[in-house]
Coordinates of C-alpha atoms and ligand atoms in Angstrom, one line a residue:
Chain A
M7 CA 56.5 -182.1 -119.3
Y8 CA 53.0 -182.2 -120.3
I9 CA 52.1 -184.0 -123.5
L10 CA 48.2 -183.9 -123.9
A11 CA 47.6 -182.4 -120.6
I12 CA 49.3 -185.4 -118.9
D13 CA 52.3 -185.1 -116.6
W14 CA 54.4 -187.8 -117.8
L15 CA 57.4 -186.9 -115.7
F16 CA 55.1 -187.6 -112.8
I17 CA 54.0 -191.0 -114.3
I18 CA 57.7 -192.1 -114.9
E19 CA 58.6 -191.4 -111.6
K20 CA 55.9 -193.4 -110.2
L21 CA 56.8 -196.4 -112.6
I22 CA 60.5 -196.3 -111.3
L23 CA 59.2 -196.1 -107.7
I24 CA 56.7 -199.1 -108.1
A25 CA 59.4 -201.0 -110.0
L26 CA 62.2 -200.3 -107.3
I27 CA 59.3 -201.3 -104.6
V28 CA 58.5 -204.3 -106.2
T29 CA 61.8 -205.7 -106.8
L30 CA 62.8 -204.7 -103.4
C31 CA 59.7 -206.7 -101.7
M32 CA 60.8 -209.9 -104.0
I33 CA 64.4 -209.6 -102.7
V34 CA 63.3 -209.5 -99.2
A35 CA 60.9 -212.3 -99.6
M36 CA 63.8 -214.1 -101.2
Y37 CA 65.7 -213.5 -97.9
A38 CA 63.2 -214.1 -95.5
T39 CA 63.1 -217.7 -96.6
Y40 CA 66.8 -217.6 -96.1
G41 CA 66.1 -215.6 -92.9
E42 CA 63.5 -218.2 -91.7
R43 CA 65.7 -221.2 -92.4
K44 CA 68.5 -219.5 -90.5
V45 CA 66.4 -218.3 -87.3
A46 CA 64.8 -221.9 -87.3
A47 CA 68.1 -223.4 -87.6
Y48 CA 69.8 -221.2 -84.8
I49 CA 66.7 -221.7 -82.7
Q50 CA 67.2 -225.7 -83.0
D51 CA 70.9 -225.4 -82.2
R52 CA 71.9 -226.1 -85.7
Y53 CA 73.7 -223.7 -88.5
G54 CA 71.2 -223.8 -91.0
P55 CA 72.0 -223.5 -94.8
N56 CA 75.6 -222.5 -95.3
R57 CA 77.1 -224.1 -98.2
A58 CA 75.6 -222.2 -101.3
G59 CA 78.0 -219.2 -101.4
P60 CA 79.8 -217.7 -98.0
L61 CA 77.3 -218.5 -95.2
G62 CA 74.6 -220.0 -97.6
I63 CA 73.9 -216.3 -99.3
L64 CA 73.0 -217.7 -102.5
Q65 CA 70.6 -220.5 -100.9
P66 CA 67.7 -218.4 -102.1
L67 CA 68.8 -218.3 -105.6
A68 CA 69.3 -222.2 -105.5
D69 CA 65.8 -222.2 -104.0
G70 CA 64.3 -220.3 -106.5
G71 CA 66.0 -222.0 -109.6
K72 CA 65.0 -225.3 -108.1
L73 CA 61.3 -223.9 -108.3
F74 CA 61.5 -222.8 -111.6
F75 CA 62.6 -226.0 -113.2
K76 CA 60.0 -228.4 -111.4
E77 CA 57.3 -229.4 -113.3
E78 CA 54.1 -227.6 -113.5
V79 CA 51.3 -229.8 -112.5
V80 CA 47.7 -228.9 -113.1
P81 CA 45.1 -231.6 -111.6
L82 CA 42.9 -232.7 -114.3
A83 CA 39.7 -231.9 -112.4
S84 CA 40.7 -228.5 -111.5
S85 CA 39.3 -225.3 -112.7
K86 CA 42.2 -224.2 -114.7
I87 CA 41.6 -220.2 -114.8
L88 CA 40.8 -220.0 -111.0
F89 CA 43.9 -222.7 -110.3
V90 CA 46.4 -219.9 -112.1
L91 CA 44.3 -217.1 -110.8
G92 CA 44.6 -218.1 -107.2
P93 CA 48.5 -217.8 -106.8
M94 CA 48.7 -214.7 -108.7
L95 CA 46.0 -212.8 -106.7
A96 CA 48.0 -214.1 -103.6
M97 CA 50.8 -212.5 -104.9
V98 CA 49.2 -209.3 -106.2
T99 CA 47.3 -208.4 -103.1
A100 CA 50.4 -208.8 -101.3
L101 CA 52.4 -206.6 -103.3
I102 CA 49.8 -203.9 -103.8
T103 CA 49.7 -203.0 -100.1
S104 CA 53.2 -201.3 -100.7
A105 CA 51.5 -198.7 -102.6
V106 CA 50.3 -196.2 -99.7
I107 CA 53.2 -197.1 -97.5
P108 CA 55.7 -194.2 -97.2
W109 CA 59.3 -195.5 -97.8
G110 CA 61.2 -192.6 -96.7
T111 CA 61.5 -189.0 -96.2
A112 CA 61.6 -187.3 -99.8
L113 CA 64.2 -187.4 -102.3
S114 CA 65.7 -184.5 -104.1
I115 CA 66.8 -184.6 -107.4
G116 CA 67.6 -181.5 -109.4
K117 CA 65.0 -179.2 -108.6
N118 CA 62.2 -181.8 -108.1
T119 CA 61.5 -183.4 -104.7
I120 CA 60.4 -187.2 -105.0
P121 CA 58.4 -188.5 -102.2
L122 CA 59.1 -192.1 -101.4
Q123 CA 55.5 -193.0 -101.7
V124 CA 53.5 -194.0 -104.6
A125 CA 50.3 -192.8 -103.5
D126 CA 49.7 -190.9 -100.7
I127 CA 45.9 -191.0 -100.6
N128 CA 43.9 -189.6 -97.6
I129 CA 42.2 -192.9 -96.8
G130 CA 45.7 -194.9 -96.9
V131 CA 44.5 -197.1 -93.7
L132 CA 41.2 -198.0 -95.4
Y133 CA 42.9 -198.9 -98.6
I134 CA 45.1 -201.4 -96.3
F135 CA 41.8 -202.7 -94.6
A136 CA 40.7 -203.1 -98.4
V137 CA 43.3 -205.1 -99.9
V138 CA 44.1 -207.3 -96.7
S139 CA 40.4 -208.3 -97.0
V140 CA 41.0 -209.5 -100.5
G141 CA 44.0 -211.3 -99.7
V142 CA 42.1 -214.2 -98.6
Y143 CA 40.6 -214.7 -101.9
G144 CA 43.8 -215.7 -103.3
I145 CA 43.8 -218.5 -100.9
M146 CA 40.3 -219.5 -101.0
I147 CA 40.3 -219.6 -105.0
G148 CA 43.3 -221.5 -105.1
A149 CA 42.2 -223.9 -102.5
W150 CA 38.8 -224.2 -104.2
A151 CA 40.2 -224.6 -107.5
S152 CA 42.5 -227.2 -106.8
N153 CA 39.3 -229.6 -106.2
N154 CA 41.0 -231.5 -103.5
K155 CA 39.0 -232.1 -100.3
F156 CA 42.2 -230.8 -98.0
S157 CA 42.8 -227.6 -99.9
L158 CA 38.9 -226.9 -99.8
I159 CA 39.0 -227.8 -95.9
S160 CA 42.0 -225.4 -95.6
G161 CA 40.5 -222.8 -97.6
V162 CA 37.3 -222.7 -95.2
R163 CA 39.4 -222.3 -92.5
A164 CA 41.5 -219.6 -93.8
A165 CA 38.5 -217.6 -94.8
S166 CA 37.1 -218.0 -91.3
Q167 CA 40.4 -217.3 -89.5
M168 CA 41.0 -214.5 -91.6
V169 CA 37.5 -212.8 -91.1
S170 CA 37.6 -213.6 -87.5
Y171 CA 40.8 -211.7 -86.9
E172 CA 40.3 -209.0 -89.5
L173 CA 37.6 -207.7 -86.7
A174 CA 40.2 -207.5 -83.9
L175 CA 42.3 -205.9 -86.2
G176 CA 40.0 -203.2 -87.5
L177 CA 39.4 -202.1 -84.3
S178 CA 42.7 -202.1 -82.8
L179 CA 43.5 -199.8 -85.6
I180 CA 40.7 -197.3 -85.4
A181 CA 42.1 -196.8 -81.9
V182 CA 45.2 -195.4 -83.6
L183 CA 43.2 -193.5 -85.9
M184 CA 41.6 -191.8 -83.3
V185 CA 45.0 -190.9 -81.5
S186 CA 46.2 -189.4 -84.7
G187 CA 43.2 -188.1 -86.2
T188 CA 43.8 -188.9 -89.8
M189 CA 43.7 -191.8 -92.3
Q190 CA 46.5 -190.5 -94.6
M191 CA 49.7 -193.0 -93.6
S192 CA 52.0 -189.9 -94.5
E193 CA 50.3 -187.8 -91.9
I194 CA 50.3 -190.6 -89.4
V195 CA 54.2 -190.8 -89.5
S196 CA 54.6 -187.4 -89.5
L197 CA 52.5 -187.0 -86.7
Q198 CA 54.6 -189.4 -84.8
Q199 CA 57.6 -187.6 -85.6
Q200 CA 56.6 -184.5 -83.5
H201 CA 54.4 -186.3 -80.7
G202 CA 56.3 -189.7 -80.2
W203 CA 55.3 -192.8 -81.5
N204 CA 52.1 -194.4 -81.2
V205 CA 53.1 -197.5 -79.7
L206 CA 53.7 -195.1 -76.6
Y207 CA 49.9 -194.2 -76.9
Q208 CA 48.7 -197.4 -77.8
P209 CA 50.7 -200.5 -76.3
F210 CA 47.7 -202.9 -76.2
G211 CA 46.5 -201.6 -79.6
F212 CA 50.0 -202.7 -81.1
L213 CA 49.6 -206.4 -79.2
I214 CA 46.2 -207.0 -80.4
F215 CA 47.5 -205.4 -84.0
F216 CA 50.6 -207.8 -84.0
I217 CA 48.9 -210.8 -83.0
C218 CA 45.9 -210.2 -85.6
A219 CA 48.5 -209.6 -88.3
M220 CA 50.1 -213.1 -87.5
A221 CA 47.0 -214.5 -88.0
E222 CA 46.4 -212.9 -91.4
C223 CA 49.8 -213.8 -92.4
N224 CA 49.1 -217.3 -91.4
R225 CA 51.8 -217.8 -89.5
T226 CA 52.4 -220.2 -86.9
P227 CA 50.5 -220.7 -84.5
F228 CA 48.0 -219.5 -87.0
D229 CA 48.8 -221.8 -89.7
L230 CA 45.8 -223.6 -89.4
P231 CA 45.2 -223.4 -93.3
E232 CA 48.5 -225.0 -94.0
A233 CA 48.7 -227.3 -91.2
E234 CA 50.9 -229.9 -92.7
N235 CA 50.3 -232.9 -90.4
E236 CA 46.5 -232.1 -90.6
L237 CA 45.8 -230.9 -94.0
N238 CA 49.1 -232.1 -96.2
M239 CA 49.7 -228.6 -96.9
G240 CA 46.4 -227.3 -97.3
Y241 CA 46.0 -225.0 -100.2
H242 CA 49.5 -225.7 -101.3
Q243 CA 48.7 -229.4 -101.9
E244 CA 48.1 -229.5 -105.7
Y245 CA 50.3 -226.6 -106.3
S246 CA 54.2 -227.3 -107.9
S247 CA 56.7 -225.2 -109.4
M248 CA 56.5 -221.5 -109.5
K249 CA 52.7 -221.5 -108.5
L250 CA 53.8 -222.9 -105.4
G251 CA 56.5 -220.6 -105.0
F252 CA 54.1 -217.3 -105.6
Y253 CA 52.1 -218.9 -102.8
L254 CA 55.2 -219.1 -100.7
F255 CA 56.4 -215.7 -102.1
A256 CA 53.0 -214.0 -101.3
E257 CA 53.7 -215.6 -97.5
Y258 CA 56.6 -213.7 -97.1
I259 CA 55.6 -210.6 -98.7
N260 CA 52.6 -210.4 -96.7
M261 CA 54.9 -211.1 -93.5
F262 CA 57.3 -208.2 -94.4
M263 CA 54.6 -205.8 -95.4
S264 CA 52.7 -206.5 -91.9
G265 CA 56.2 -205.6 -90.6
I266 CA 56.2 -202.2 -92.5
L267 CA 52.7 -201.6 -91.6
M268 CA 53.5 -202.1 -87.7
A269 CA 56.6 -199.8 -88.1
T270 CA 54.4 -197.1 -89.8
L271 CA 51.5 -197.2 -87.6
F272 CA 53.0 -197.9 -84.4
W273 CA 56.8 -197.5 -84.3
G274 CA 57.0 -194.0 -85.7
G275 CA 57.4 -195.3 -89.7
Y276 CA 60.7 -193.8 -91.0
D277 CA 61.5 -191.6 -88.2
I278 CA 64.8 -191.8 -86.9
P279 CA 64.6 -192.0 -83.0
F280 CA 65.9 -188.8 -81.0
V281 CA 67.0 -187.1 -84.5
D282 CA 65.3 -184.5 -86.0
E283 CA 65.3 -184.8 -89.5
T284 CA 65.0 -181.6 -91.0
K285 CA 68.1 -180.5 -88.9
L286 CA 69.7 -183.6 -90.3
A287 CA 68.9 -182.7 -93.6
A288 CA 70.7 -179.5 -93.5
G289 CA 74.0 -181.1 -92.5
I290 CA 74.2 -184.1 -94.7
G291 CA 71.5 -183.2 -97.4
Q292 CA 68.4 -184.4 -98.2
N293 CA 69.1 -187.6 -100.2
W294 CA 71.4 -189.0 -97.3
V295 CA 68.6 -188.4 -94.7
A296 CA 66.0 -190.4 -97.1
F297 CA 68.5 -193.3 -97.3
L298 CA 69.1 -193.2 -93.7
S299 CA 65.1 -193.1 -93.0
F300 CA 64.4 -196.0 -95.4
S301 CA 67.1 -198.2 -93.7
M302 CA 65.4 -197.2 -90.4
L303 CA 61.8 -198.7 -91.9
M304 CA 63.9 -201.5 -92.9
I305 CA 65.5 -202.3 -89.7
K306 CA 62.1 -202.0 -87.8
A307 CA 60.2 -204.2 -90.5
C308 CA 63.0 -206.7 -90.6
F309 CA 62.9 -207.0 -86.6
S310 CA 59.0 -207.4 -86.8
V311 CA 59.8 -210.4 -89.5
F312 CA 62.1 -211.7 -86.9
L313 CA 59.8 -211.7 -84.2
F314 CA 57.2 -213.5 -86.4
M315 CA 59.8 -216.2 -87.0
W316 CA 61.0 -216.4 -83.5
I317 CA 57.4 -217.0 -82.4
R318 CA 56.7 -219.8 -85.1
W319 CA 59.7 -221.8 -84.0
T320 CA 58.7 -221.3 -80.2
I321 CA 55.4 -222.5 -80.2
P322 CA 53.0 -225.0 -82.0
R323 CA 49.7 -224.3 -83.8
F324 CA 46.7 -223.6 -82.2
R325 CA 43.7 -226.0 -82.1
F326 CA 40.8 -224.3 -84.3
D327 CA 38.6 -224.1 -81.0
Q328 CA 41.4 -222.3 -79.5
L329 CA 41.9 -220.0 -82.3
M330 CA 38.2 -219.1 -82.4
H331 CA 38.1 -218.7 -78.8
L332 CA 41.4 -216.5 -78.8
G333 CA 39.7 -214.3 -81.6
W334 CA 36.2 -213.8 -80.7
K335 CA 36.2 -214.3 -76.9
R336 CA 39.4 -212.5 -76.1
L337 CA 40.8 -210.1 -78.9
V338 CA 37.5 -208.8 -80.0
P339 CA 36.3 -207.5 -76.4
L340 CA 40.1 -206.4 -75.8
A341 CA 40.2 -204.3 -78.8
L342 CA 36.8 -202.8 -78.4
L343 CA 37.8 -201.7 -74.9
N344 CA 40.8 -200.4 -76.0
M345 CA 39.0 -198.3 -78.4
L346 CA 36.5 -197.1 -76.0
I347 CA 38.9 -196.1 -73.5
T348 CA 40.9 -194.5 -76.1
A349 CA 37.8 -192.8 -77.4
A350 CA 37.1 -191.4 -73.9
V351 CA 40.7 -190.3 -73.3
V352 CA 40.9 -188.5 -76.6
L353 CA 37.5 -186.6 -75.9
W354 CA 38.4 -186.0 -72.7
L355 CA 41.9 -184.6 -73.4
N356 CA 39.8 -182.4 -76.3
K357 CA 36.9 -181.2 -74.1
Chain B
M1488 CA 49.2 -243.6 -59.0
G1489 CA 50.6 -246.9 -59.1
V1490 CA 54.3 -247.9 -59.4
Q1491 CA 56.6 -244.9 -58.9
L1492 CA 59.8 -245.2 -60.4
T1493 CA 61.4 -241.9 -59.8
K1494 CA 60.1 -239.3 -57.4
R1495 CA 60.5 -236.8 -60.4
A1496 CA 57.0 -237.5 -61.7
K1497 CA 54.5 -234.6 -61.8
P1498 CA 50.6 -234.9 -62.1
V1499 CA 49.3 -233.1 -64.8
D1500 CA 47.7 -229.8 -63.7
R1501 CA 44.1 -229.9 -65.2
R1502 CA 42.6 -226.6 -63.7
P1503 CA 41.0 -224.7 -66.3
M1504 CA 42.7 -221.7 -67.7
T1505 CA 42.1 -218.3 -65.9
W1506 CA 41.0 -215.6 -68.3
L1507 CA 44.9 -214.2 -68.3
E1508 CA 46.0 -217.5 -69.1
S1509 CA 43.7 -217.9 -72.0
L1510 CA 45.5 -215.1 -73.8
Y1511 CA 48.6 -217.5 -74.0
L1512 CA 50.7 -214.5 -73.8
W1513 CA 52.9 -215.1 -70.7
N1514 CA 53.3 -218.8 -71.5
I1515 CA 54.3 -217.6 -75.0
M1516 CA 56.9 -215.2 -73.8
K1517 CA 58.1 -217.8 -71.5
G1518 CA 58.5 -219.9 -74.5
M1519 CA 60.2 -217.4 -76.4
A1520 CA 62.9 -216.6 -73.8
V1521 CA 63.8 -220.6 -74.0
T1522 CA 64.1 -220.5 -77.9
I1523 CA 66.2 -217.3 -77.8
K1524 CA 68.6 -218.6 -75.4
H1525 CA 69.0 -221.6 -77.7
F1526 CA 69.5 -219.1 -80.7
F1527 CA 72.9 -217.9 -78.9
S1528 CA 73.9 -220.9 -77.7
R1529 CA 76.5 -223.3 -79.0
K1530 CA 75.6 -225.0 -82.1
V1531 CA 76.1 -228.9 -82.3
T1532 CA 76.5 -229.2 -85.9
I1533 CA 79.6 -231.0 -87.1
Q1534 CA 80.5 -229.5 -90.5
Y1535 CA 80.6 -233.0 -92.1
P1536 CA 83.3 -233.1 -94.9
E1537 CA 85.8 -230.5 -92.9
E1538 CA 85.1 -231.8 -89.8
K1539 CA 84.9 -235.4 -89.0
R1540 CA 83.5 -237.1 -86.0
S1541 CA 86.6 -238.8 -84.0
Y1542 CA 85.9 -242.5 -83.5
S1543 CA 86.1 -244.0 -80.3
D1544 CA 89.3 -245.7 -79.1
V1545 CA 87.8 -249.1 -79.1
F1546 CA 85.7 -248.6 -82.2
R1547 CA 85.4 -251.9 -84.4
G1548 CA 85.4 -251.2 -88.1
L1549 CA 86.2 -253.3 -91.3
H1550 CA 88.3 -256.0 -91.0
I1551 CA 91.8 -256.3 -92.3
L1552 CA 93.7 -259.3 -93.0
N1553 CA 97.2 -259.3 -91.6
R1554 CA 100.7 -260.0 -93.4
D1555 CA 103.9 -260.3 -91.3
E1556 CA 107.2 -258.4 -92.0
E1557 CA 108.1 -260.2 -95.1
G1558 CA 104.7 -259.4 -96.4
R1559 CA 103.3 -263.2 -96.1
E1560 CA 99.8 -263.8 -95.3
R1561 CA 99.3 -264.8 -91.7
C1562 CA 96.0 -266.5 -92.3
T1563 CA 96.7 -270.2 -92.1
A1564 CA 92.9 -271.1 -92.8
C1565 CA 92.4 -272.6 -89.4
G1566 CA 88.9 -271.5 -89.1
L1567 CA 89.0 -270.5 -85.5
C1568 CA 87.4 -267.1 -86.7
A1569 CA 84.4 -268.8 -88.5
V1570 CA 83.7 -270.8 -85.4
A1571 CA 83.9 -268.0 -83.2
C1572 CA 81.7 -265.7 -85.3
P1573 CA 78.1 -265.6 -84.1
A1574 CA 76.7 -264.1 -87.3
E1575 CA 78.4 -266.6 -89.4
A1576 CA 79.7 -263.9 -91.2
I1577 CA 83.0 -265.4 -92.5
S1578 CA 83.6 -268.3 -94.9
M1579 CA 86.8 -269.7 -96.5
E1580 CA 88.6 -272.7 -98.4
A1581 CA 91.9 -274.1 -97.5
A1582 CA 94.8 -274.7 -100.0
E1583 CA 98.4 -276.1 -99.2
R1584 CA 101.3 -274.2 -99.7
K1585 CA 103.3 -275.0 -102.7
P1586 CA 107.3 -274.8 -102.2
D1587 CA 107.6 -272.2 -104.8
E1588 CA 105.1 -269.9 -102.6
E1589 CA 106.8 -269.6 -99.4
H1590 CA 107.1 -265.6 -100.0
L1591 CA 103.4 -265.7 -100.3
Y1592 CA 102.0 -267.5 -97.5
R1593 CA 103.6 -267.7 -94.0
E1594 CA 102.4 -271.2 -92.7
E1595 CA 102.2 -274.4 -95.1
K1596 CA 98.4 -274.2 -95.2
Y1597 CA 97.0 -270.8 -96.4
A1598 CA 93.6 -269.6 -97.3
A1599 CA 92.7 -269.6 -101.0
R1600 CA 89.1 -268.1 -100.8
Y1601 CA 88.4 -265.9 -97.6
E1602 CA 84.9 -264.0 -97.6
I1603 CA 83.4 -261.8 -95.1
N1604 CA 79.8 -260.9 -95.6
M1605 CA 79.5 -257.5 -94.1
L1606 CA 75.5 -257.3 -94.0
R1607 CA 75.6 -260.0 -91.7
C1608 CA 79.0 -259.3 -89.6
I1609 CA 78.0 -257.3 -86.3
F1610 CA 81.4 -256.2 -85.8
C1611 CA 81.7 -257.5 -82.7
G1612 CA 85.2 -258.4 -82.7
L1613 CA 85.3 -262.1 -81.8
C1614 CA 87.1 -263.3 -85.0
E1615 CA 89.9 -261.1 -84.0
E1616 CA 90.1 -262.5 -80.3
A1617 CA 89.9 -266.0 -81.9
C1618 CA 92.7 -265.6 -84.1
P1619 CA 95.7 -267.5 -83.2
K1620 CA 97.7 -266.3 -86.2
D1621 CA 97.4 -262.4 -85.6
A1622 CA 96.0 -262.7 -88.9
I1623 CA 92.8 -260.7 -88.6
Y1624 CA 92.0 -257.3 -87.1
L1625 CA 89.0 -254.9 -87.0
S1626 CA 90.2 -251.2 -88.4
K1627 CA 88.8 -247.8 -87.7
T1628 CA 87.1 -247.6 -91.1
H1629 CA 83.2 -248.8 -91.8
A1630 CA 82.1 -250.6 -94.7
P1631 CA 81.0 -247.8 -97.3
A1632 CA 77.7 -247.9 -99.1
N1633 CA 76.8 -250.2 -102.2
Y1634 CA 74.0 -250.6 -104.5
H1635 CA 74.3 -254.4 -104.6
R1636 CA 74.4 -257.0 -101.9
K1637 CA 77.2 -258.7 -103.6
G1638 CA 79.2 -255.6 -103.1
F1639 CA 79.2 -256.2 -99.4
I1640 CA 80.9 -259.6 -99.7
Y1641 CA 84.5 -258.5 -98.9
K1642 CA 87.0 -261.3 -100.7
K1643 CA 90.2 -261.7 -99.5
E1644 CA 91.9 -259.2 -101.8
D1645 CA 89.4 -256.5 -100.3
L1646 CA 90.8 -257.4 -96.8
L1647 CA 94.1 -257.8 -97.3
I1648 CA 96.5 -255.3 -95.8
P1649 CA 98.8 -253.5 -98.7
N1650 CA 102.3 -255.6 -98.9
P1651 CA 104.9 -253.9 -96.7
L1652 CA 107.4 -254.6 -99.3
T1653 CA 106.3 -253.3 -101.9
E1654 CA 103.7 -250.7 -100.9
P1655 CA 105.0 -249.3 -97.6
E1656 CA 103.2 -246.0 -97.4
E1657 CA 99.9 -247.8 -97.6
Y1658 CA 100.9 -250.6 -95.4
K1659 CA 101.6 -247.9 -92.9
K1660 CA 98.4 -246.3 -93.1
A1661 CA 96.5 -249.4 -93.0
L1662 CA 98.3 -250.4 -89.9
G1663 CA 97.3 -247.0 -88.1
T1664 CA 93.5 -247.6 -88.7
I1665 CA 93.9 -251.1 -86.7
K1666 CA 92.9 -250.5 -83.4
R1667 CA 95.7 -251.8 -81.6
E1668 CA 99.3 -252.7 -82.9
P1669 CA 99.7 -256.5 -84.1
K1670 CA 101.5 -258.3 -81.2
S1671 CA 104.1 -259.2 -83.9
Ligands
SF4_2181 S1 83.4 -259.1 -86.3 FE1 82.1 -260.8 -85.0 S2 80.3 -260.9 -86.5 FE2 82.3 -260.0 -87.8 S3 82.9 -261.8 -88.9 FE3 84.0 -261.0 -86.8 S4 83.1 -262.8 -85.6 FE4 81.8 -262.3 -87.2
SF4_2182 S1 91.9 -265.5 -89.9 FE1 92.9 -266.3 -88.0 S2 91.5 -267.6 -86.8 FE2 90.6 -267.2 -89.1 S3 91.2 -268.6 -90.3 FE3 92.8 -267.1 -90.9 S4 94.4 -267.8 -89.0 FE4 92.6 -268.9 -88.5

């Protein structure tokens, strides 16, 4: 279907895919809040929310409804446009990471095969770097616009923390790129399908990536920008109603996306372990395999999210000096070392 | 080290962290092992409206003014409970029984007004022990919340047990909440 030399079918297909992915992220974020409360409760020997619906399943809806009906307060002395821009930016940057993720094997509808990936660009990893770096602006702008000292401190903390951990994050990723030799996300996954998961070659890289991802998501023990007891919720402080909801949602989406990223880069993406997808597709059909592989990716991501929560409810927050110490004096050198060793081994094997 | 009460005190280890320790990994993993154990352990929550925590056998709660088998009030307004009360929560006014009131009051003198201030009361149960007429008992219920202080001053009507002749069901129920059966 070409009109005006534009492939409209392609555009419609991508739009539907985008809508689905955004919906998925929203639902996951909603239930991540529920999951968080459940995990926290179980770790503290409680049951957690269990009144709204069976097992408390409807709790996120109740929470969301509450947030919607709260009063929107915009502080008098805030910069209005930036104040609204902050949460929007946080949300958008959290969501657009999903564009380059391969969510599963391709679907086949009629004669067409539809890859479950919005944009299979050949610089996927770079794109993710870029988006992650922009992520800090949501927090910084919101914090600045609030015109509140605590928020400002939190914004500065967030910026310094993200910048320091991005470095180690990037270095640990470079090692992965050297192993796989490509920046295309779909390529990275299919290479892992053939040669085994990257985590086998890059266990240290994964560990560093995991720690840095946690810092990038502002999760405890790295939740210094929020720091309830020091900064009164930091950059959240002046926000209310759905603007606050956006920040909270963005945090959970970020968490989910980093789970997905870790799965894609290190744990084989949508690869079902010990199963040959092409053979399986011959058996049960292409679409079922797509569904199964997508579920596999979700399981891997959800496990990472659980790990995040598990760590959050285990340990307290770092002090700021500890944070910087860990970032600059431990993770960066380790990541560098990891990179150098990987480079040497790759060179030696390729001779 | 100054006074030592137990032998369990451990001096704080102030050695600087080694390089590996300063990665925090091992210690965090130890912590995670602890929390995951709790994740699967038995939950301590009591699901309140469905499940209620049982009172101890010697629990002392709201007072009940007792009646005898014929439904007559037992209290004779002797004031011993008020004297015994360490919190001075009880106050009363006595009145003389008229000849046509014999079915209402057991003794010749009765309490026309009998009030306990539940905000003062410490539920010590001394009133119950002081009473020579088996008239006051502490039940196994507690005073519900109220919006006003006035609401915590319980009148005779609030305290009296239901009449066994006219409301036998309620009487039985109220009797069940008393911690031990009246002597007779
Ligand atoms: S229970 Fe104790 S404090 Fe309460 S009224 Fe009786 S004697 Fe007074
Ligand atoms: S309750 Fe018992 S002790 Fe108190 S005034 Fe009545 S008879 Fe006397």
